[in-house]
Coordinates of C-alpha atoms in Angstrom, one line a residue:
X1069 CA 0.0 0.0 0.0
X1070 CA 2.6 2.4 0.9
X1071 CA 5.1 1.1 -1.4
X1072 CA 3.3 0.7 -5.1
X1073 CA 4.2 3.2 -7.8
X1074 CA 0.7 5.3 -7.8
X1075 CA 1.5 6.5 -3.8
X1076 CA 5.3 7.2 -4.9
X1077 CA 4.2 9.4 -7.7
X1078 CA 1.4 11.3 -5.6
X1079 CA 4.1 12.0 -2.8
X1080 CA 6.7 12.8 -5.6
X1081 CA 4.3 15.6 -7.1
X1082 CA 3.6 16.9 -3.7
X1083 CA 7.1 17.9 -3.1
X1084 CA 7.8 19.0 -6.5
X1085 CA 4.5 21.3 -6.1
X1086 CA 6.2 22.6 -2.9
X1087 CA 9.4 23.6 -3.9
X1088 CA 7.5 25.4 -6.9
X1089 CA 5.5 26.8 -4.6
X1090 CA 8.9 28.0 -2.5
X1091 CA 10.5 29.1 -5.6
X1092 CA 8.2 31.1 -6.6
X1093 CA 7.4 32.3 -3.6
X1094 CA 11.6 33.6 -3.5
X1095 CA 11.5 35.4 -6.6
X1096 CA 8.0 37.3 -6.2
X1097 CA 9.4 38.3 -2.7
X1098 CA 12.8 39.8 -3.9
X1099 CA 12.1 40.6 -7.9
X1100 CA 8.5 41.6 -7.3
X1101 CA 7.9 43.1 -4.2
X1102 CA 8.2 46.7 -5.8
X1103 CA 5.8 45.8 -8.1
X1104 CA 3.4 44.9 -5.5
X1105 CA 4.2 48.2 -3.7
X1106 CA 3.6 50.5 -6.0
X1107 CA 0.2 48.0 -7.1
X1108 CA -0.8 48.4 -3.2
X1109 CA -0.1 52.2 -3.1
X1110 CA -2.3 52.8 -6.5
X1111 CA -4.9 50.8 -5.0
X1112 CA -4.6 52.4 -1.8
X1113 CA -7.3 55.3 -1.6
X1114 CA -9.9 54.3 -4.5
X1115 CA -10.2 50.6 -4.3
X1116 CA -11.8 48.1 -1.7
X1117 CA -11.1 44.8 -0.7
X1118 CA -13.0 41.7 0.2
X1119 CA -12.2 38.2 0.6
X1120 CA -14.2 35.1 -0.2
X1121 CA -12.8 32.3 1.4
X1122 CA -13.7 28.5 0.4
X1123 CA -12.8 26.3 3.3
X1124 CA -14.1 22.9 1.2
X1125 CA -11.5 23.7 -1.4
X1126 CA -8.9 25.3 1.3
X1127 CA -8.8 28.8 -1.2
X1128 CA -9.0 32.0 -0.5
X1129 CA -10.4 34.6 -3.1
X1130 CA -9.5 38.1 -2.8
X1131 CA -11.8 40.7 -4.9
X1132 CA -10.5 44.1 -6.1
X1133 CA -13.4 46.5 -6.6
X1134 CA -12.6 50.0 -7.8
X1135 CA -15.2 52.5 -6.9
X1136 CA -14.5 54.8 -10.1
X1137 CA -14.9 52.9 -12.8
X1138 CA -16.7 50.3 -11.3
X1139 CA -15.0 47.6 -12.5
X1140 CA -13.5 44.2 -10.0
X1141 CA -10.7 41.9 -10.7
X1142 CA -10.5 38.8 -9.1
X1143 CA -6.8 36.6 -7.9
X1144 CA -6.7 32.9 -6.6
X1145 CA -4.3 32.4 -3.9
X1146 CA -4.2 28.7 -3.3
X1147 CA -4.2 27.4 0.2
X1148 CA -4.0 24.2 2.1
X1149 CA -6.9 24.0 4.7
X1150 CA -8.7 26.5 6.7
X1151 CA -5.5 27.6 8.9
X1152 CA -4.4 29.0 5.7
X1153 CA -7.5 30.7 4.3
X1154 CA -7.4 32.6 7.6
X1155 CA -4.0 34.0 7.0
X1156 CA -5.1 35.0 3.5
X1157 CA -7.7 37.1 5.0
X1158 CA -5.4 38.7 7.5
X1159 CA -2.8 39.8 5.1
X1160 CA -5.6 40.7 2.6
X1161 CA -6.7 43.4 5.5
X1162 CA -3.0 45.0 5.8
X1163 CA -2.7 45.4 2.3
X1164 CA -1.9 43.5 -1.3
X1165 CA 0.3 40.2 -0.1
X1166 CA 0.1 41.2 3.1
X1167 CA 2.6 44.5 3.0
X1168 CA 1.5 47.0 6.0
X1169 CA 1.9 50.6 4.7
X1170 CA 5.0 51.0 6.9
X1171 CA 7.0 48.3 5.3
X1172 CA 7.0 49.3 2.1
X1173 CA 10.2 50.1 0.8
X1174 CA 11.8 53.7 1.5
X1175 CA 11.7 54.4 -2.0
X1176 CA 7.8 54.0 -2.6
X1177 CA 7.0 56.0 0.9
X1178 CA 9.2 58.6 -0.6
X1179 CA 7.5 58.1 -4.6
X1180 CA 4.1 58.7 -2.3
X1181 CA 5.1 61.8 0.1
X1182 CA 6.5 63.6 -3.1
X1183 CA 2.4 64.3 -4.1
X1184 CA 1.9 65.8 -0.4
X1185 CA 2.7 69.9 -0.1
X1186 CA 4.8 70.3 3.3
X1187 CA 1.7 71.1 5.6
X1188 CA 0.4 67.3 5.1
X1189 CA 3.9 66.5 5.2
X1190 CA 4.5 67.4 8.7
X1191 CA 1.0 66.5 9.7
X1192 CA 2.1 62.6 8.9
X1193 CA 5.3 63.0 10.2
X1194 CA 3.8 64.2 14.1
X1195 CA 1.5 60.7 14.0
X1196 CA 4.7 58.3 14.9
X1197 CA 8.6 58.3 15.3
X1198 CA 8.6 56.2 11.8
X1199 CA 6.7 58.4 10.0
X1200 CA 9.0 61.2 11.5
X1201 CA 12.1 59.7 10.1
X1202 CA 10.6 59.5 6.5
X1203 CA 9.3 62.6 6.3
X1204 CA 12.7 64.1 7.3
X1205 CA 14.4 63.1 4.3
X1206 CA 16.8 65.5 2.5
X1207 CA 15.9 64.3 -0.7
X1208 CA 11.8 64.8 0.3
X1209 CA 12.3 68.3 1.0
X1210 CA 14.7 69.2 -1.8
X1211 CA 11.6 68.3 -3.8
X1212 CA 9.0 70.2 -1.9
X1213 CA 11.4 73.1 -1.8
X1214 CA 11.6 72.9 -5.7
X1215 CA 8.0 72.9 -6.4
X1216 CA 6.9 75.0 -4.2
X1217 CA 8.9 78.1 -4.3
X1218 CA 7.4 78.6 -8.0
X1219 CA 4.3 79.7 -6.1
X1220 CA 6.0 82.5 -3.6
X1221 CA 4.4 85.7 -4.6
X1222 CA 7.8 87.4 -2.3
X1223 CA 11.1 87.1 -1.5
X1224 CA 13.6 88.9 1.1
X1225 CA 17.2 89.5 1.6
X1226 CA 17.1 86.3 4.4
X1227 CA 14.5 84.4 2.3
X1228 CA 16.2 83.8 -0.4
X1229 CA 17.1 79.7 -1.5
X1230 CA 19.7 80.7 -3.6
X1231 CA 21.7 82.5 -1.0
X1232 CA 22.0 79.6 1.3
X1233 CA 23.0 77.3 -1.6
X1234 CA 25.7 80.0 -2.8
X1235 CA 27.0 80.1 0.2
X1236 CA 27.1 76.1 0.7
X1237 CA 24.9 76.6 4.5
X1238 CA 24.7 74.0 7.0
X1239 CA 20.9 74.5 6.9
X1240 CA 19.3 71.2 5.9
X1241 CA 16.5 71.7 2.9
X1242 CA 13.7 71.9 5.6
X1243 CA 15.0 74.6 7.2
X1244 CA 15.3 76.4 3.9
X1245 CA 12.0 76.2 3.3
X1246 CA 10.5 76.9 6.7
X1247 CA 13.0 80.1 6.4
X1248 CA 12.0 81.2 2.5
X1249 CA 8.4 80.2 2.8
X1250 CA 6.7 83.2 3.1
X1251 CA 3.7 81.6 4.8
X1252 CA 6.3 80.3 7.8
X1253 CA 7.4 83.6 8.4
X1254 CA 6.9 85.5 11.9
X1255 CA 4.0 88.2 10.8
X1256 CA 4.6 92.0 12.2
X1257 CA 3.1 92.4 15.4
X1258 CA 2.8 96.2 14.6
X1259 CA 1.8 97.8 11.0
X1260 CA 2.6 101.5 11.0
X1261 CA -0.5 102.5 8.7
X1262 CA -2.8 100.7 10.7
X1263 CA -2.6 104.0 13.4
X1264 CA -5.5 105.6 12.8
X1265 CA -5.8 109.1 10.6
X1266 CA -6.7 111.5 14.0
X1267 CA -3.3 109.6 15.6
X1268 CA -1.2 109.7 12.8
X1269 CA -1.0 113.5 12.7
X1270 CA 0.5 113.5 15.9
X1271 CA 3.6 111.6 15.1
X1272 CA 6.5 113.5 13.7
X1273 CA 7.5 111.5 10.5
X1274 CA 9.9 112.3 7.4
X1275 CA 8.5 111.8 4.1
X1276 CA 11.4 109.6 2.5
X1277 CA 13.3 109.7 -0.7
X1278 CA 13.0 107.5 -2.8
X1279 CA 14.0 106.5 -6.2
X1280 CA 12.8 105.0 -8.8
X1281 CA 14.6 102.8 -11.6
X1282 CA 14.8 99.6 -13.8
X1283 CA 14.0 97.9 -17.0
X1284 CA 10.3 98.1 -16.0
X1285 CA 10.1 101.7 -16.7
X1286 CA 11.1 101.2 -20.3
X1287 CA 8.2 98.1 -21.1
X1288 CA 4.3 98.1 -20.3
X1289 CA 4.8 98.0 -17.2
X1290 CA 6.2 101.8 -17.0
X1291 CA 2.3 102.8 -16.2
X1292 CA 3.1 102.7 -12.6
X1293 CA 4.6 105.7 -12.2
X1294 CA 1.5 107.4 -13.6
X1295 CA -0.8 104.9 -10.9
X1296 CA 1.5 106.1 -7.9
X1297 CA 0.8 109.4 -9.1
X1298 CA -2.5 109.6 -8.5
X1299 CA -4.1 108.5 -12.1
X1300 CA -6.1 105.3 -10.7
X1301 CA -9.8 105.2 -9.6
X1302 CA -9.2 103.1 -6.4
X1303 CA -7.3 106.5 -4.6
X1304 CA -4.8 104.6 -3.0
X1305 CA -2.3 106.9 -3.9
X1306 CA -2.5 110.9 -4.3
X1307 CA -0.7 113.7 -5.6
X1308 CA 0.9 116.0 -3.5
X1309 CA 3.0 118.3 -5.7
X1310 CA 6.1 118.4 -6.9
X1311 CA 9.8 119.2 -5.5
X1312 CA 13.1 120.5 -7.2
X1313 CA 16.5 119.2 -7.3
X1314 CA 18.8 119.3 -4.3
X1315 CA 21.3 121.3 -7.3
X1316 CA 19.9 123.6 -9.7
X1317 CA 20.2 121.6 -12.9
X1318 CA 20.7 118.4 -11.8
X1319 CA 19.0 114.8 -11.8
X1320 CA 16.6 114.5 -8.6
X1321 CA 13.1 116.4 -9.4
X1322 CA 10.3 114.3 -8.0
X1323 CA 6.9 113.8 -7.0
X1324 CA 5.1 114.1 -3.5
X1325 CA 2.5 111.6 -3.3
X1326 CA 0.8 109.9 0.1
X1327 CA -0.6 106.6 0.5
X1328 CA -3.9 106.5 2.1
X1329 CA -3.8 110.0 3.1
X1330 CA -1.5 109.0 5.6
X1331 CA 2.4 108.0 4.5
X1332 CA 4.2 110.3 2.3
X1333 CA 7.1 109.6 0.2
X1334 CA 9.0 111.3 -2.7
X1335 CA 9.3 109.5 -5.3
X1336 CA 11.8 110.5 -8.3
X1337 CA 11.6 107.9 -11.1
X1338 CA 15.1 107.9 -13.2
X1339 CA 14.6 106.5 -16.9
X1340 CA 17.0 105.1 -18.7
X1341 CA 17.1 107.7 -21.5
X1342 CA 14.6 109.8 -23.7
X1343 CA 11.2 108.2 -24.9
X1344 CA 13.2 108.2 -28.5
X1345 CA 16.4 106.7 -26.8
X1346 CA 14.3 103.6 -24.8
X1347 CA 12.2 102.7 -28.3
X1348 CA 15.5 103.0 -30.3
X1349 CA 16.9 99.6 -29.6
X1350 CA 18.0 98.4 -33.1
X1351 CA 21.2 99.7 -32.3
X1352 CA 23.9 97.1 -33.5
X1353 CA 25.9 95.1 -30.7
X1354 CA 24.4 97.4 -28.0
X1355 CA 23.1 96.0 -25.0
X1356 CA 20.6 98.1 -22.6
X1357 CA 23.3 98.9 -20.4
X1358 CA 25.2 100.5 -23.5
X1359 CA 22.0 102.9 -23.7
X1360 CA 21.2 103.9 -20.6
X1361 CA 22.3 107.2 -20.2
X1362 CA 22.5 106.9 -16.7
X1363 CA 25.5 105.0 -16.7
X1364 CA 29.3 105.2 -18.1
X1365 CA 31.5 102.6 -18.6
X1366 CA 34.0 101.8 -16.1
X1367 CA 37.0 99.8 -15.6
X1368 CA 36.1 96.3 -14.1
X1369 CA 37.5 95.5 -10.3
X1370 CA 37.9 92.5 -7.8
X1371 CA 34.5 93.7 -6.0
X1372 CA 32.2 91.5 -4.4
X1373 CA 29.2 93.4 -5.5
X1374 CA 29.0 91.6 -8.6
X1375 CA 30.7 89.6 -11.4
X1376 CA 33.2 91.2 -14.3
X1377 CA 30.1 91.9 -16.4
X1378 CA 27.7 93.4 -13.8
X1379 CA 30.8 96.0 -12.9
X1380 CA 31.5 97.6 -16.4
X1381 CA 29.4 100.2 -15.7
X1382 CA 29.0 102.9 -12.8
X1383 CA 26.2 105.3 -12.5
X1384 CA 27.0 109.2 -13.9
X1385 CA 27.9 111.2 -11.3
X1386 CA 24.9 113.0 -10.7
X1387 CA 23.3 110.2 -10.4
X1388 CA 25.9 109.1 -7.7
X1389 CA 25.5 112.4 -5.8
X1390 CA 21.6 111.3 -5.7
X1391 CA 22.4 107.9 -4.9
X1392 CA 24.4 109.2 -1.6
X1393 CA 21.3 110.9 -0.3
X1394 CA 18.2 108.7 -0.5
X1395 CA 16.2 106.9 2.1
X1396 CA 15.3 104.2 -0.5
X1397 CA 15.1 102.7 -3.8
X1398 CA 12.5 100.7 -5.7
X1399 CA 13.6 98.5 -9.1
X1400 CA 11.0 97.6 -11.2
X1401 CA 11.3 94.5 -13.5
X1402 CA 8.8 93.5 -15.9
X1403 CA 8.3 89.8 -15.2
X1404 CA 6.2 89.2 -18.2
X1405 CA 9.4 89.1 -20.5
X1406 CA 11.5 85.8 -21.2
X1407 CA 13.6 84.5 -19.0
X1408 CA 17.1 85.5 -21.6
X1409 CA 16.0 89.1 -21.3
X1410 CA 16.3 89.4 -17.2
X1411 CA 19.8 89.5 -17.0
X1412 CA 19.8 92.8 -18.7
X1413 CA 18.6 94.7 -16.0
X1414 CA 21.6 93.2 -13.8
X1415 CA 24.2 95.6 -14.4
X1416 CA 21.7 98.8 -13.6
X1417 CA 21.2 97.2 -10.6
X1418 CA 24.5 96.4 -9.1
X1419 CA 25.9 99.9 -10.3
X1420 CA 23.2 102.0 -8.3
X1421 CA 23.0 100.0 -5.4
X1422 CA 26.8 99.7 -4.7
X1423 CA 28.5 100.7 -1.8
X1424 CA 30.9 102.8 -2.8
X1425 CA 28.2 105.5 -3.1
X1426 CA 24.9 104.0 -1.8
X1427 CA 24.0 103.9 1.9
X1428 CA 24.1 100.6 2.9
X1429 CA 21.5 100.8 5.3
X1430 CA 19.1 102.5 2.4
X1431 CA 16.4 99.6 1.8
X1432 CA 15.7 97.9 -1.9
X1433 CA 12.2 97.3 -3.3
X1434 CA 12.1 95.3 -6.4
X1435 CA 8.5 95.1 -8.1
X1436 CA 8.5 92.0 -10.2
X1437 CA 5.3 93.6 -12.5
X1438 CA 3.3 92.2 -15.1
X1439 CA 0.5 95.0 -17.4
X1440 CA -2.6 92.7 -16.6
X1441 CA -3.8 89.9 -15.2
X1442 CA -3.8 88.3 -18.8
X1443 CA -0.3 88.3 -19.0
X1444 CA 1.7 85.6 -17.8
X1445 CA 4.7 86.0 -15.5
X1446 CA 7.9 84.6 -14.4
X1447 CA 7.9 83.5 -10.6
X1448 CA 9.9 85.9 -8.5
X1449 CA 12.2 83.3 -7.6
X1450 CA 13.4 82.7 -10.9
X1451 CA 13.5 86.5 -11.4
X1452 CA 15.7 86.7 -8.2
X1453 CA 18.1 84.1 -9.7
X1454 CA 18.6 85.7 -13.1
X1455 CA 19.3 89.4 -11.3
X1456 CA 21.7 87.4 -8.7
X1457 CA 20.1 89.0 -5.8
X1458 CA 21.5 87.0 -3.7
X1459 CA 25.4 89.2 -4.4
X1460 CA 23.0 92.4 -3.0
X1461 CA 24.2 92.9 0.4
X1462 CA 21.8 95.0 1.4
X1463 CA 17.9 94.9 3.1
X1464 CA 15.8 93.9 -0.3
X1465 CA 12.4 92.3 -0.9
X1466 CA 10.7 91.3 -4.2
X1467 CA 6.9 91.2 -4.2
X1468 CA 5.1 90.1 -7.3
X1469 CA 2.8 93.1 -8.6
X1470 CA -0.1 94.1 -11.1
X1471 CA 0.1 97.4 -12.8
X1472 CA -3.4 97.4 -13.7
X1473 CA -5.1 96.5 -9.9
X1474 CA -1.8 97.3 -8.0
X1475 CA -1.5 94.3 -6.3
X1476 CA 1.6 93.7 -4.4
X1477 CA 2.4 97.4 -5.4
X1478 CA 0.8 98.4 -2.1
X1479 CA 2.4 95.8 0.1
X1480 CA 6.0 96.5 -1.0
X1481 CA 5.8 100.1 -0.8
X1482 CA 4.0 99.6 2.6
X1483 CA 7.2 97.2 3.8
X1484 CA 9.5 99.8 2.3
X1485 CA 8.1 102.7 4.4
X1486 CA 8.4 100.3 7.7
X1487 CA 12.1 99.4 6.8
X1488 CA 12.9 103.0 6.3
X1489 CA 11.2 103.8 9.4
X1490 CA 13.3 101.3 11.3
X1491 CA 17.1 102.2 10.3

């Protein structure tokens, strides 16, 4: 009975159905088990799972419905006897084969953070001291820090990514964010134009210089001079009068104007030449710098202000002597333009705000504009890398702004009255 060749052949194709069974259970568990990851974490939040289990056949049946589409697949797993159905079930409750979201590999949590923005991020990463690990990964925030700071409508002096990467900082990438991110940043307890009008006439203030300058002036976007000066229907801003030159006959006449009848400022906007000279730019092998009559050439130095191109130009010297007595200074670039044509508007920049005749302490508004709210723009962080902001070393902040509803225009010249109010 237990020696006849039907017996040896049933025994003989019960261990040969074993060791397939083993073998096959190696190589899904080491050349598949990403695979069934990434299946489980796709499968995750829109499908359901139930198990049918068969204990006369010893199988266990477990059914895929998605709730979308509507649609169910079904997959066999054979099992020997009821024990076995019962640890189908089990690991069909954890997960596809039985993987627990924690124990998926490192690579598909961080596949599955990289959809989460940094609030859900550090939401996860406060429910255990697993979750805390993963979601402290370099690599995680380098990510988040990339794809968010595309949507930062402003950027300052200390909240600038590319001046911690230039200067190779300690910081890891989520304390770059937390510092950058304008929505993690420590709000002013106390807003000067908040004081009301009956109190504000009481404090003793100085109406601050300030000048105006930049590529903006010379695109669509120069129509903000004539918004600050009190041509716009929402009355933000009003007209006070005008005021000469410090020197008979030199560069420096300006405009008084007041912001909500309450903070006064005078502005003096500096083009870069005549109406005819700015529209004249078929000028062979001339770059914008070459026409901008308020700079000369210069002989380039070892400064730190800028590169070898950015310091072939210096401001005239009457626009020096105006440099070395205002408050402030406010650069407008018009961020609707490509990328290629940013870096034009570098070496303006770096000639009027260097030290050498520029207060130091005097603070830097730069308006990243656009005409409309039709026209597209370039993020300001991108238009803070191509003008090298980070080699100003000086208080600056960029805030993205529309000519045609002046948003962002109020808030920067709002933060650049405070920051001249507190050298």
């Amino acid at each position: 009975m237990f020696g006849d060749e039907k017996t040896l052949s049933n025994v003989q194709n019960i261990l040969a159905k074993q060791e397939a069974d083993r073998s096959s259970f190696i190589a899904g568990d080491l050349g598949s088990g990403l695979d069934v990851s990434l299946k489980y974490m796709m499968q995750l939040y829109s499908d359901t799972y139930a198990v049918t289990l068969d204990t006369m056949n010893g199988t266990a049946r477990c059914t895929t419905t998605s709730e979308a589409s509507g649609e169910s697949s079904s997959n066999c797993i054979e099992g020997n006897g009821s024990a076995e159905s019962e640890r189908t079930e089990n690991q069909s409750e954890k997960g596809i084969a039985g993987i627990p979201f924690l124990h998926l590999p490192i690579q598909v949590h961080l596949h599955i953070l990289s959809y989460l923005n940094a609030s859900d991020i550090c939401r996860l990463s406060a429910t255990c001291q697993q979750c805390q690990s993963i979601c402290a990964d370099e690599l995680l925030w380098r990510d988040v820090l990339k794809k968010e700071k595309s949507s930062w409508t402003e950027l300052g002096n200390t909240s600038n990514p590319a001046l911690y990467e230039d200067v190779n900082s300690d910081l890891g990438y989520k304390e770059i964010y937390m510092r950058c991110n304008p929505h993690c940043a420590r709000q002013e307890q106390f807003d000067i134009l908040s004081i009301p009008r009956f109190l504000w006439s009481f404090i003793p203030h100085k109406a601050p210089k300030v000048v105006m300058f930049g590529p903006g002036l010379d695109s669509d976007t120069s129509k903000i001079v004539h918004k600050l000066i009190g041509n716009d229907e929402s009355g933000i801003f009003q007209y006070q009068g005008m005021f000469p030159a410090s020197q008979p006959g030199s560069v420096g006449t300006g405009f008084n104007i007041s912001m909500n009848n309450k903070a006064q400022l005078g502005l003096i906007t500096l083009y870069s030449g005549t109406k005819r000279d700015r529209t004249n730019v078929n000028i062979p092998n001339a770059t914008r710098a070459d026409r901008n009559k308020l700079l000369r050439p210069t002989a380039a130095s070892n400064n730190p202000d800028g590169d070898e191109t950015d310091l072939k130009y210096e401001p005239i010297p009457a626009v020096r002597d105006l440099c070395s007595g205002t408050d402030a200074f406010i650069f407008v670039v018009d961020s609707s333009a490509s990328v290629e044509e940013l870096p034009e508007g570098r070496p303006e920049l770096f000639a009027m705000m260097s030290e050498r005749w520029t207060p130091n302490k005097a603070p830097l508004l730069i308006l990243s504009c656009v005409p409309d709210c039709e026209s597209s723009k370039i993020p300001c962080v991108d238009v803070a890398e191509q003008l090298a902001m980070h080699r100003i070393n000086r208080t600056w902040k960029m805030f993205d702004a529309n000519v045609s509803t002046l948003s962002g225009v109020v808030e920067g010249i709002t933060w650049l009255l405070e920051a001249t109010n507190r050298r």
